[in-house]
Amino acid sequence: MATLTLTNASALGKPTSLTSTATTKPLSHLSFPFSPSKTLNLTAKTTSIKSAAPSSSDLSTTSISTSPQTLKSRLQNGDTLYGLFLLSFSPTLAEIAGLSGYDFVVVDMEHGPGGISEALSCLRALAATQTPAILRLPESSATWAKKALDLGPQGIMFPMIESSKEAENAVSYCRFPPAGIRGSAHTVVRASSYGIDEGYLSNYDDQLLIMCQVESEEGVKRAEEIAAVEGVDCVQMGPLDLSASLGYLWDPGNKKVRNALKGAEKAVLGTDPLVGGAYLAGFAMPHDGPQELRTRGYHMVSGCVDVGLFRSAAVEDVRRFQSSLISGSDDGEEHGNDADEKYWSE
């Protein structure tokens, strides 16, 4: 029997055998909550393809080994994960995000302009950087979940979950019968490496991170029961929709909104993810930064949005140029700034 061993990038966006170290410096007008420069340690992954002898009744048997370092396993190991939301659906920005060292990237089909086809391009870009992808659905439905899961993300996020029943439904959308109602095309979809990974059915449930968003007045009241639903791995807080639900659309920092949010946080943190509870995940806000979320016990923190990062950088770039026109020359302080402050064309 001949054995051919290939080392390649995962179709699921999981670590490969490449090991590299990259150091980046933050722009001064951006806030990085943890280390300002991040080292990428990309764990080895090997794909083994074993071909039986031609005389065998089975022409070939293929098995693909998977790395244990999924988002789910890292959370179980006690890691705090830091990520970004991708609304632009730009594969280039997805690739940059992955190379920058984010632990995960959420491709946002709820508020971003893209759908399944556009999400696929972003997942492929993230896979090239060994960065796990999470897909946020436009709505919590079996159809959207099926199409998203067939792409092979490491995580899936269901918006606007307001009860344990809705959470149970979300979990059922992710599991094949008899455990759930997910439609099956596992022999040909990307999630199973187009059918090449014959172990997919035995490990997909252990590797998939299921996230339910709590982002309404009703949802925060039932955060504990949602976190206790079997199969729910994370409860994702949604401060903006929560503020709208409470009547403070333009004021997510309102005391009543913050108190409601902290009550839900306490409810989720009171559960044990290892024995039927859920991890706590959420968005950083201008009044409630990533460090604050981590200090309060959040296990997953989304610190920014790609569109917001570009907007802030673009507005600041124009402001600096216009200021130089008013003053007649560049501000003296600008000349002493780090190279990262210079225009990209320099």
Coordinates of N, CA and C in Angstrom, one line a residue, residues 171-280:
V171 N -29.9 25.3 17.1 CA -29.0 24.1 17.2 C -29.5 23.0 16.2
S172 N -30.8 22.8 16.1 CA -31.3 21.7 15.3 C -31.0 22.0 13.8
Y173 N -30.9 23.3 13.4 CA -30.5 23.7 12.1 C -29.1 23.3 11.7
C174 N -28.3 23.1 12.7 CA -26.8 22.8 12.5 C -26.5 21.3 12.5
R175 N -27.5 20.5 12.9 CA -27.2 19.0 13.0 C -28.0 18.2 12.0
F176 N -27.4 17.2 11.5 CA -28.0 16.3 10.6 C -29.0 15.4 11.4
P177 N -30.1 14.9 10.7 CA -31.0 13.9 11.4 C -30.2 12.7 11.9
P178 N -30.7 12.1 13.0 CA -31.9 12.4 13.7 C -31.7 13.5 14.8
A179 N -30.5 14.0 15.0 CA -30.2 15.0 16.0 C -30.8 16.4 15.7
G180 N -31.0 16.6 14.4 CA -31.5 17.9 13.9 C -32.2 17.8 12.6
I181 N -32.3 19.0 11.9 CA -33.0 19.0 10.6 C -32.1 19.5 9.5
R182 N -30.9 19.6 9.6 CA -30.0 20.1 8.6 C -30.0 19.2 7.4
G183 N -30.2 19.8 6.2 CA -30.2 19.1 5.0 C -28.8 18.6 4.6
S184 N -28.7 17.4 4.0 CA -27.4 16.8 3.8 C -27.0 16.8 2.3
A185 N -25.8 17.3 2.1 CA -25.1 17.2 0.8 C -23.7 17.0 1.1
H186 N -23.4 16.3 2.2 CA -22.0 16.3 2.7 C -21.0 15.6 1.8
T187 N -21.5 14.9 0.8 CA -20.6 14.2 -0.1 C -20.0 15.2 -1.2
V188 N -20.5 16.4 -1.3 CA -20.0 17.3 -2.4 C -19.7 18.7 -1.9
V189 N -20.0 19.1 -0.7 CA -19.9 20.5 -0.3 C -18.5 20.8 0.3
R190 N -18.2 22.1 0.4 CA -16.9 22.5 0.8 C -16.6 22.1 2.3
A191 N -17.6 22.1 3.1 CA -17.5 21.7 4.5 C -16.8 20.4 4.7
S192 N -17.0 19.5 3.8 CA -16.4 18.1 3.9 C -15.2 18.0 3.0
S193 N -14.7 19.1 2.6 CA -13.6 19.1 1.5 C -14.1 18.4 0.3
Y194 N -15.4 18.8 -0.1 CA -16.1 18.2 -1.3 C -16.2 16.7 -1.3
G195 N -16.3 16.2 -0.1 CA -16.5 14.7 0.1 C -15.2 14.0 0.2
I196 N -14.1 14.7 0.2 CA -12.8 14.0 0.4 C -12.5 13.6 1.8
D197 N -13.0 14.4 2.7 CA -12.9 14.2 4.2 C -14.0 13.2 4.6
E198 N -13.7 11.9 4.7 CA -14.7 10.9 5.0 C -15.0 10.9 6.5
G199 N -14.2 11.6 7.3 CA -14.5 11.7 8.7 C -15.4 12.9 9.1
Y200 N -15.8 13.6 8.1 CA -16.6 14.8 8.4 C -17.8 14.6 9.3
L201 N -18.6 13.6 8.9 CA -19.8 13.3 9.7 C -19.6 13.0 11.1
S202 N -18.4 12.4 11.4 CA -18.1 12.0 12.8 C -17.5 13.1 13.7
N203 N -17.1 14.2 13.0 CA -16.5 15.2 13.8 C -17.0 16.7 13.7
Y204 N -18.0 16.9 12.7 CA -18.4 18.2 12.4 C -19.0 18.9 13.7
D205 N -19.8 18.1 14.4 CA -20.5 18.7 15.6 C -19.5 19.1 16.7
D206 N -18.5 18.3 16.8 CA -17.5 18.6 17.9 C -16.7 19.9 17.5
Q207 N -16.6 20.2 16.2 CA -15.7 21.3 15.8 C -16.5 22.6 15.5
L208 N -17.8 22.5 15.3 CA -18.6 23.7 15.0 C -18.9 24.5 16.2
L209 N -18.7 25.8 16.2 CA -19.0 26.7 17.3 C -20.4 27.4 16.9
I210 N -21.4 27.1 17.8 CA -22.7 27.6 17.6 C -23.0 28.8 18.5
M211 N -23.3 30.0 17.9 CA -23.4 31.2 18.7 C -24.8 31.8 18.5
C212 N -25.4 32.1 19.7 CA -26.8 32.7 19.6 C -26.6 34.2 20.2
Q213 N -27.2 35.1 19.4 CA -27.1 36.5 19.8 C -28.3 36.9 20.7
V214 N -28.0 37.5 21.8 CA -29.0 38.1 22.7 C -28.9 39.6 22.5
E215 N -30.0 40.2 22.0 CA -29.9 41.6 21.6 C -31.2 42.3 21.7
S216 N -32.1 41.8 22.6 CA -33.4 42.5 22.8 C -33.7 42.5 24.2
E217 N -34.7 43.3 24.6 CA -35.2 43.3 26.0 C -35.6 41.9 26.4
E218 N -36.3 41.2 25.6 CA -36.8 39.9 25.9 C -35.6 38.9 26.0
G219 N -34.7 39.1 25.1 CA -33.5 38.2 25.0 C -32.7 38.2 26.3
V220 N -32.4 39.4 26.8 CA -31.5 39.6 27.9 C -32.2 39.0 29.2
K221 N -33.5 39.0 29.2 CA -34.3 38.5 30.4 C -34.1 36.9 30.4
R222 N -33.9 36.3 29.2 CA -33.8 34.9 29.1 C -32.4 34.4 28.8
A223 N -31.4 35.2 29.0 CA -30.0 34.9 28.7 C -29.6 33.6 29.3
E224 N -30.0 33.4 30.6 CA -29.5 32.2 31.3 C -30.1 30.9 30.7
E225 N -31.4 31.0 30.3 CA -32.0 29.7 29.8 C -31.5 29.5 28.3
I226 N -31.2 30.5 27.6 CA -30.6 30.4 26.3 C -29.2 29.8 26.4
A227 N -28.4 30.2 27.3 CA -27.0 29.7 27.5 C -27.1 28.2 27.9
A228 N -28.1 27.8 28.6 CA -28.2 26.4 29.1 C -28.7 25.4 28.0
V229 N -29.1 25.9 26.9 CA -29.6 25.0 25.8 C -28.4 24.1 25.3
E230 N -28.6 22.8 25.3 CA -27.6 21.9 24.8 C -27.2 22.2 23.4
G231 N -25.9 22.4 23.1 CA -25.5 22.7 21.8 C -25.1 24.1 21.6
V232 N -25.6 25.0 22.4 CA -25.3 26.5 22.3 C -23.9 26.6 23.0
D233 N -22.9 27.0 22.2 CA -21.6 27.2 22.7 C -21.3 28.6 23.2
C234 N -21.8 29.6 22.6 CA -21.6 31.0 22.9 C -22.9 31.8 22.9
V235 N -23.0 32.7 23.8 CA -24.0 33.7 23.8 C -23.4 35.1 23.4
Q236 N -23.7 35.6 22.3 CA -23.2 36.9 21.8 C -24.1 38.0 22.2
M237 N -23.5 39.0 22.9 CA -24.3 40.2 23.3 C -24.4 41.2 22.1
G238 N -25.5 41.8 22.0 CA -25.7 42.8 20.9 C -26.1 44.1 21.5
P239 N -25.2 45.0 21.9 CA -25.6 46.2 22.6 C -26.4 47.2 21.7
L240 N -26.1 47.3 20.4 CA -26.8 48.3 19.6 C -28.3 47.9 19.4
D241 N -28.6 46.7 19.1 CA -30.0 46.3 19.0 C -30.7 46.3 20.3
L242 N -29.9 46.0 21.4 CA -30.5 46.0 22.7 C -30.9 47.5 23.1
S243 N -30.1 48.4 22.7 CA -30.4 49.8 23.0 C -31.6 50.3 22.3
A244 N -31.8 49.8 21.0 CA -33.0 50.1 20.3 C -34.2 49.5 20.9
S245 N -34.1 48.3 21.3 CA -35.2 47.5 21.9 C -35.7 48.2 23.2
L246 N -34.8 48.8 23.9 CA -35.1 49.5 25.2 C -35.5 51.0 25.0
G247 N -35.5 51.4 23.7 CA -35.9 52.8 23.4 C -34.8 53.8 23.4
Y248 N -33.5 53.4 23.3 CA -32.4 54.3 23.3 C -31.5 54.0 22.1
L249 N -32.1 54.1 20.9 CA -31.4 53.8 19.7 C -30.1 54.4 19.5
W250 N -30.0 55.7 19.8 CA -28.7 56.5 19.6 C -27.9 56.5 20.9
D251 N -28.3 55.7 21.9 CA -27.6 55.9 23.2 C -27.3 54.5 23.8
P252 N -26.4 53.7 23.2 CA -26.1 52.3 23.7 C -25.4 52.4 25.1
G253 N -24.8 53.6 25.4 CA -24.2 53.8 26.6 C -25.1 54.2 27.8
N254 N -26.4 54.3 27.5 CA -27.3 54.7 28.5 C -27.3 53.8 29.7
K255 N -27.5 54.3 30.9 CA -27.4 53.5 32.1 C -28.3 52.3 32.1
K256 N -29.5 52.5 31.6 CA -30.5 51.4 31.6 C -30.1 50.3 30.6
V257 N -29.5 50.7 29.5 CA -29.0 49.7 28.5 C -27.8 48.9 29.1
R258 N -26.9 49.7 29.8 CA -25.7 49.0 30.3 C -26.1 48.1 31.5
N259 N -27.1 48.5 32.3 CA -27.5 47.6 33.4 C -28.2 46.3 32.8
A260 N -29.0 46.5 31.8 CA -29.6 45.3 31.2 C -28.6 44.4 30.6
L261 N -27.6 44.9 29.9 CA -26.5 44.2 29.4 C -25.7 43.4 30.4
K262 N -25.4 44.1 31.5 CA -24.6 43.5 32.6 C -25.4 42.4 33.3
G263 N -26.7 42.6 33.4 CA -27.5 41.5 33.9 C -27.5 40.2 33.1
A264 N -27.5 40.4 31.8 CA -27.4 39.2 30.9 C -26.0 38.6 30.9
E265 N -25.0 39.5 31.0 CA -23.6 39.0 31.2 C -23.5 38.1 32.4
K266 N -24.0 38.6 33.5 CA -23.9 37.8 34.8 C -24.6 36.5 34.6
A267 N -25.8 36.5 34.0 CA -26.5 35.3 33.8 C -25.7 34.2 33.0
V268 N -25.1 34.7 31.9 CA -24.3 33.7 31.1 C -23.1 33.3 31.8
L269 N -22.4 34.2 32.5 CA -21.2 33.8 33.2 C -21.5 32.9 34.4
G270 N -22.7 32.9 34.9 CA -23.1 32.0 36.0 C -23.2 30.6 35.5
T271 N -23.2 30.3 34.2 CA -23.2 29.0 33.7 C -21.8 28.5 33.5
D272 N -21.7 27.2 33.4 CA -20.3 26.6 33.2 C -20.3 25.9 31.8
P273 N -19.6 26.5 30.8 CA -19.6 26.0 29.5 C -19.2 24.6 29.3
L274 N -18.4 24.1 30.3 CA -18.0 22.7 30.2 C -19.0 21.7 30.7
V275 N -20.1 22.2 31.3 CA -21.1 21.3 31.8 C -22.5 21.9 31.5
G276 N -22.7 22.2 30.2 CA -24.0 22.6 29.8 C -24.3 24.1 29.7
G277 N -23.3 24.9 30.0 CA -23.5 26.4 29.9 C -22.9 26.9 28.6
A278 N -22.6 28.2 28.5 CA -22.1 28.8 27.3 C -21.0 29.8 27.6
Y279 N -20.2 30.1 26.6 CA -19.2 31.1 26.7 C -19.8 32.5 26.4
L280 N -19.2 33.6 26.9 CA -19.8 34.9 26.7 C -19.0 35.6 25.6

